[in-house]
Coordinates of C-alpha atoms in Angstrom, one line a residue:
M814 CA 11.0 -98.8 54.9
L815 CA 7.7 -96.9 54.8
T816 CA 7.9 -96.6 58.6
A817 CA 11.5 -95.3 58.5
Y818 CA 10.6 -92.5 55.9
A819 CA 7.3 -91.5 57.6
P820 CA 8.8 -88.8 59.9
Q821 CA 10.6 -87.2 56.9
R822 CA 7.3 -87.2 54.9
R823 CA 5.4 -85.6 57.7
K824 CA 8.1 -82.9 58.1
R825 CA 7.9 -82.2 54.3
E826 CA 4.1 -81.8 54.6
R827 CA 4.5 -79.4 57.6
D828 CA 7.1 -77.4 55.6
D829 CA 4.7 -77.2 52.7
D830 CA 1.9 -76.0 54.9
A831 CA 4.2 -73.4 56.4
D832 CA 5.2 -72.2 52.9
D833 CA 1.5 -71.8 52.0
E834 CA 0.8 -69.8 55.1
Q835 CA 3.8 -67.5 54.5
R836 CA 3.1 -66.9 50.8
E837 CA 1.5 -63.5 50.1
I838 CA -2.0 -63.3 48.5
T839 CA -1.9 -62.0 44.9
L840 CA -4.4 -60.4 42.6
G841 CA -4.4 -63.7 40.7
D842 CA -5.5 -65.6 43.8
I843 CA -8.4 -63.2 44.3
S844 CA -9.6 -63.6 40.7
I845 CA -9.4 -67.4 40.8
A846 CA -11.2 -67.5 44.2
G847 CA -14.0 -65.4 42.6
G848 CA -14.3 -67.8 39.7
R849 CA -12.8 -65.3 37.2
N850 CA -9.8 -65.4 35.0
P851 CA -7.4 -62.5 35.7
L852 CA -7.8 -59.6 33.2
P853 CA -4.7 -57.8 31.9
I854 CA -4.1 -54.7 34.0
H855 CA -3.4 -51.4 32.3
L856 CA -2.0 -48.3 34.1
L857 CA -3.1 -44.9 32.9
F858 CA -0.8 -41.9 33.4
E859 CA -0.9 -38.3 32.6
C860 CA 2.1 -36.1 32.4
A861 CA 2.9 -32.6 31.1
T862 CA 3.5 -33.9 27.5
G863 CA 0.6 -36.4 27.0
Y864 CA -1.3 -39.5 28.1
A865 CA 0.4 -42.9 28.4
L866 CA -1.1 -46.3 28.8
F867 CA 1.0 -49.2 30.1
H868 CA 0.4 -53.0 30.4
A869 CA 1.7 -54.2 33.7
R870 CA 2.9 -57.7 32.8
G871 CA 3.0 -60.3 35.6
I872 CA 1.4 -58.0 38.2
H873 CA -1.1 -60.7 39.1
Q874 CA 1.7 -62.8 40.7
V875 CA 3.0 -59.9 42.9
G876 CA 2.3 -60.3 46.6
M877 CA -0.1 -57.7 48.1
D878 CA 1.1 -57.7 51.7
T879 CA 4.5 -56.2 51.7
F880 CA 6.2 -53.3 49.9
Q881 CA 9.2 -55.5 49.3
S882 CA 7.2 -57.5 46.8
V883 CA 6.5 -54.3 44.9
E884 CA 10.2 -53.4 44.9
N885 CA 11.1 -56.8 43.6
Y886 CA 8.6 -56.4 40.8
L887 CA 9.8 -53.0 39.8
N888 CA 13.5 -53.9 39.9
Q889 CA 13.4 -57.3 38.2
S890 CA 15.8 -57.9 35.3
E891 CA 13.1 -58.3 32.7
Q892 CA 11.1 -55.1 32.1
P893 CA 7.6 -55.7 33.5
F894 CA 6.0 -52.7 31.7
K895 CA 5.0 -52.3 28.1
L896 CA 3.9 -49.0 26.7
E897 CA 0.7 -49.8 24.9
S898 CA -0.1 -46.3 23.6
Y899 CA 1.0 -42.7 24.0
L900 CA -1.0 -39.6 23.0
P901 CA 1.1 -36.4 23.0
F902 CA -0.7 -33.1 23.7
S903 CA -0.9 -31.0 20.6
S904 CA 0.0 -27.7 22.3
D905 CA 0.5 -25.9 25.6
E906 CA -3.1 -24.9 25.5
D907 CA -4.2 -28.5 25.0
A908 CA -2.0 -29.6 27.9
L909 CA -3.5 -27.0 30.1
T910 CA -7.0 -28.1 29.3
Q911 CA -6.2 -31.8 29.9
M912 CA -4.3 -31.2 33.2
K913 CA -7.0 -29.0 34.5
A914 CA -9.6 -31.7 33.9
I915 CA -7.4 -34.4 35.4
S916 CA -6.8 -32.3 38.6
S917 CA -10.6 -32.1 38.9
S918 CA -11.2 -35.8 38.3
L919 CA -13.0 -35.1 35.0
L920 CA -12.9 -37.3 31.9
T921 CA -12.4 -35.3 28.7
P922 CA -13.6 -36.6 25.3
Q923 CA -10.0 -36.7 24.2
L924 CA -8.9 -39.0 27.0
L925 CA -12.0 -41.2 26.6
N926 CA -11.4 -41.6 22.9
F927 CA -7.7 -42.4 23.6
I928 CA -8.7 -45.2 26.0
K929 CA -11.4 -46.6 23.7
D930 CA -8.9 -46.7 20.8
S931 CA -6.2 -48.3 22.8
L932 CA -8.3 -50.9 24.6
P933 CA -11.2 -51.9 22.4
Q934 CA -14.0 -53.8 24.1
P935 CA -16.2 -56.5 22.8
K936 CA -19.6 -55.4 21.6
T937 CA -21.3 -58.0 23.9
A938 CA -21.2 -57.9 27.7
G939 CA -18.0 -58.5 29.4
S940 CA -14.5 -57.0 29.4
R941 CA -11.1 -58.0 28.0
H942 CA -9.1 -55.5 30.0
S943 CA -8.9 -53.7 33.4
I944 CA -7.6 -50.3 34.1
T945 CA -6.4 -48.2 37.0
T946 CA -5.3 -44.7 37.7
L947 CA -3.9 -42.8 40.7
D948 CA -7.3 -41.1 41.0
P949 CA -10.1 -43.6 42.1
Q950 CA -12.9 -41.1 41.1
L951 CA -11.5 -40.8 37.6
A952 CA -11.0 -44.6 37.4
Q953 CA -14.6 -45.2 38.2
M954 CA -15.7 -42.6 35.6
I955 CA -13.6 -44.3 33.0
T956 CA -15.0 -47.8 33.7
S957 CA -18.6 -46.5 33.7
K958 CA -18.0 -45.1 30.2
T959 CA -16.0 -48.0 28.7
R960 CA -17.1 -51.2 30.5
L961 CA -13.4 -51.8 31.3
G962 CA -12.7 -53.7 34.5
L963 CA -11.6 -51.6 37.5
Q964 CA -8.5 -52.6 39.4
Y965 CA -7.7 -50.2 42.3
G966 CA -5.8 -50.9 45.5
V967 CA -2.6 -50.4 47.4
L968 CA -0.6 -52.7 45.2
T969 CA -1.5 -51.0 41.9
Q970 CA -1.0 -47.6 43.5
N971 CA 2.5 -48.5 44.7
V972 CA 3.4 -49.9 41.3
M973 CA 2.2 -46.8 39.6
R974 CA 4.2 -44.5 41.9
G975 CA 7.3 -46.6 41.1
L976 CA 6.7 -46.4 37.3
R977 CA 6.1 -42.7 37.3
M978 CA 9.7 -42.2 38.4
K979 CA 10.9 -43.5 35.1
I980 CA 8.0 -42.8 32.7
H981 CA 10.3 -40.5 30.7
E982 CA 12.3 -43.6 29.5
F983 CA 9.2 -44.9 27.7
I984 CA 8.1 -41.7 25.9
G985 CA 11.4 -40.7 24.5
L986 CA 12.4 -37.9 26.9
T987 CA 15.1 -37.4 29.4
R988 CA 14.1 -36.8 33.0
G989 CA 15.2 -33.2 32.7
E990 CA 13.1 -32.6 29.6
L991 CA 10.0 -34.0 31.3
E992 CA 10.6 -32.0 34.5
N993 CA 11.0 -28.8 32.4
A994 CA 7.7 -29.5 30.7
Q995 CA 6.0 -30.0 34.0
L996 CA 7.5 -26.8 35.4
N997 CA 6.4 -24.9 32.3
L998 CA 2.8 -26.0 32.7
A999 CA 2.5 -26.0 36.4
R1000 CA 4.4 -22.8 37.3
L1001 CA 4.4 -20.3 34.4
Y1002 CA 0.6 -20.1 33.7
I1003 CA -1.8 -18.5 36.2
N1004 CA -5.6 -18.6 36.0
Q1005 CA -6.7 -15.0 35.4
M1006 CA -9.1 -13.6 37.9
L1007 CA -9.7 -10.5 35.7
P1008 CA -9.7 -11.7 32.1
G1009 CA -7.9 -9.4 29.6
E1010 CA -5.8 -7.7 32.3
T1011 CA -2.0 -7.4 31.7
L1012 CA 0.5 -5.1 33.5
Y1013 CA 3.5 -5.4 31.3
G1014 CA 2.1 -6.8 28.1
E1015 CA 2.2 -10.5 29.3
E1016 CA 0.9 -13.1 26.9
L1017 CA -2.7 -14.3 27.5
V1018 CA -3.7 -17.9 26.6
R1019 CA -7.3 -19.0 26.4
V1020 CA -8.3 -22.7 26.7
Q1021 CA -11.5 -24.7 26.9
N1022 CA -11.7 -26.3 30.4
V1023 CA -14.3 -28.9 31.3
E1024 CA -16.3 -28.0 34.4
D1025 CA -19.2 -30.2 35.4
T1026 CA -19.2 -31.8 31.9
V1027 CA -19.5 -28.3 30.3
E1028 CA -16.7 -26.7 28.3
V1029 CA -15.9 -23.2 29.7
E1030 CA -13.3 -20.8 28.3
V1031 CA -10.6 -19.9 30.8
E1032 CA -7.9 -17.4 30.4
Y1033 CA -4.3 -17.9 31.7
R1034 CA -1.6 -15.3 32.0
V1035 CA 2.0 -16.3 31.1
W1036 CA 4.4 -15.2 33.8
N1037 CA 7.3 -13.0 32.6
L1038 CA 10.4 -14.2 34.4
L1039 CA 12.1 -10.9 33.8
R1040 CA 9.5 -9.2 35.9
S1041 CA 7.8 -11.9 38.0
K1042 CA 9.7 -12.6 41.2
L1043 CA 7.5 -15.5 42.1
G1044 CA 7.9 -17.1 38.7
A1045 CA 11.7 -16.7 38.8
A1046 CA 11.9 -18.1 42.3
I1047 CA 9.9 -21.2 41.3
L1048 CA 11.9 -22.0 38.2
S1049 CA 15.1 -21.5 40.2
G1050 CA 14.2 -24.4 42.5
V1051 CA 11.6 -23.2 45.0
T1052 CA 9.3 -26.3 45.2
N1053 CA 6.5 -25.0 47.4
I1054 CA 5.3 -21.4 47.7
W1055 CA 2.6 -22.4 50.2
I1056 CA 0.0 -20.4 48.3
K1057 CA -3.1 -22.0 46.8
P1058 CA -6.8 -21.2 46.1
G1059 CA -8.4 -20.0 49.3
S1060 CA -5.1 -19.0 51.0
R1061 CA -4.8 -15.7 53.0
V1062 CA -1.5 -14.0 52.2
L1063 CA 0.1 -11.0 54.0
Y1064 CA 2.5 -9.1 51.7
I1065 CA 4.7 -6.5 53.4
G1066 CA 7.3 -4.1 51.9
N1067 CA 7.8 -1.8 49.0
V1068 CA 5.2 -3.7 47.1
C1069 CA 4.9 -4.4 43.4
G1070 CA 1.6 -4.3 41.5
L1071 CA 2.6 -7.3 39.4
T1072 CA 3.4 -9.6 42.4
V1073 CA 0.1 -8.6 44.2
S1074 CA -1.8 -9.3 41.0
E1075 CA -0.2 -12.8 40.8
L1076 CA -1.0 -13.4 44.4
S1077 CA -4.6 -12.3 43.8
D1078 CA -4.9 -14.7 40.9
L1079 CA -3.4 -17.6 42.9
V1080 CA -5.6 -17.3 45.9
G1081 CA -8.7 -16.8 43.8
S1082 CA -12.1 -15.5 44.9
D1083 CA -12.1 -17.6 48.0
G1084 CA -8.8 -16.2 49.3
L1085 CA -7.5 -12.8 50.4
V1086 CA -4.3 -10.8 49.9
Y1087 CA -3.4 -8.3 52.6
V1088 CA -0.9 -5.7 51.3
V1089 CA 1.0 -3.3 53.6
G1090 CA 3.6 -0.9 52.2
L1091 CA 4.2 2.1 50.0
S1092 CA 3.1 1.9 46.4
D1093 CA 0.5 3.7 44.3
D1094 CA 0.8 0.9 41.8
V1095 CA -1.1 -1.3 44.2
V1096 CA -3.9 1.2 44.6
D1097 CA -4.3 1.4 40.9
M1098 CA -4.2 -2.4 40.5
A1099 CA -6.1 -3.5 43.5
G1100 CA -9.1 -1.3 42.9
N1101 CA -10.8 -3.9 40.7
R1102 CA -9.7 -6.9 42.7
P1103 CA -12.2 -7.7 45.5
N1104 CA -9.8 -10.2 47.2
S1105 CA -7.0 -7.6 47.7
W1106 CA -7.0 -5.3 50.8
W1107 CA -4.3 -2.7 51.1
A1108 CA -2.9 -0.2 53.5
L1109 CA -0.4 2.4 52.3
C1110 CA 1.7 3.3 55.2
D1111 CA 5.3 4.1 56.4
L1112 CA 6.6 0.8 57.7
R1113 CA 8.9 2.6 60.1
T1114 CA 6.2 4.6 61.9
G1115 CA 3.1 2.6 61.0
K1116 CA 1.3 5.8 60.0
R1117 CA -1.3 5.0 57.4
Q1118 CA -1.9 7.3 54.4
R1119 CA -4.7 5.5 52.7
F1120 CA -6.3 2.1 53.1
R1121 CA -9.0 -0.3 52.1
W1122 CA -9.4 -2.9 54.8
P1123 CA -12.2 -5.3 55.8
S1124 CA -14.3 -3.9 58.6

């Protein structure tokens, strides 16, 4: 009888070996191979309304080789994410300060305290938790200040991108409410190149930004949608205006001083705005803006009346 069943036994052994070869490597496998127990992995998010920290349950068993494994993890019937802690921003000014720091990969005292309070560490050496963000530089800074374990890789990044699509469900907002908050912060405030300047009585907001670990007061101008063509276009659905710090922009037509001032603020000291058209408003406004060059001329004939142009 043993001889009769031997071929079946060998076939089962070959099938088991094939299954082992096809099974994807997981984070748990890597930890065990290194002689360590897998640490709980926490995902840190920032959004327009606050900071959120999630525990990714079962992520150690997710295969690392294919995106299908990530999709299966995100779409499983049992919710894999638990919101451990959420810190809402206290005001628009606070949100601007925190988002500015995040965009520069800087760790603010407020974010550091939020993480320490949410994931307390033992006083002795070692760690009870690991953390990851979408910004590897920020993640390394956090671990150096907290002694949390660092977990950064393609798997955790893909999982975080999937979770970001439904983060509003965990913090008590609709998708539309969160998108409106993001638009408000990202599109209605502009870093003032000339502090204190307003053209139509726009509101000015001053916040403390962190630059090179030093707090610096920065002034923002609130765009008036009844006058700002750029601001109205963005809130009406324009998703990319292709203008950023350092850009060079050519603005042609019956130009408006407000639009030119906004372009000047957007491109900053490393950019340039070239203005061609008929408007004394631009001459009055651009005189104090070293990144604005203008030529007042008749666009039909090209005849210049006055100009300030780089040599």
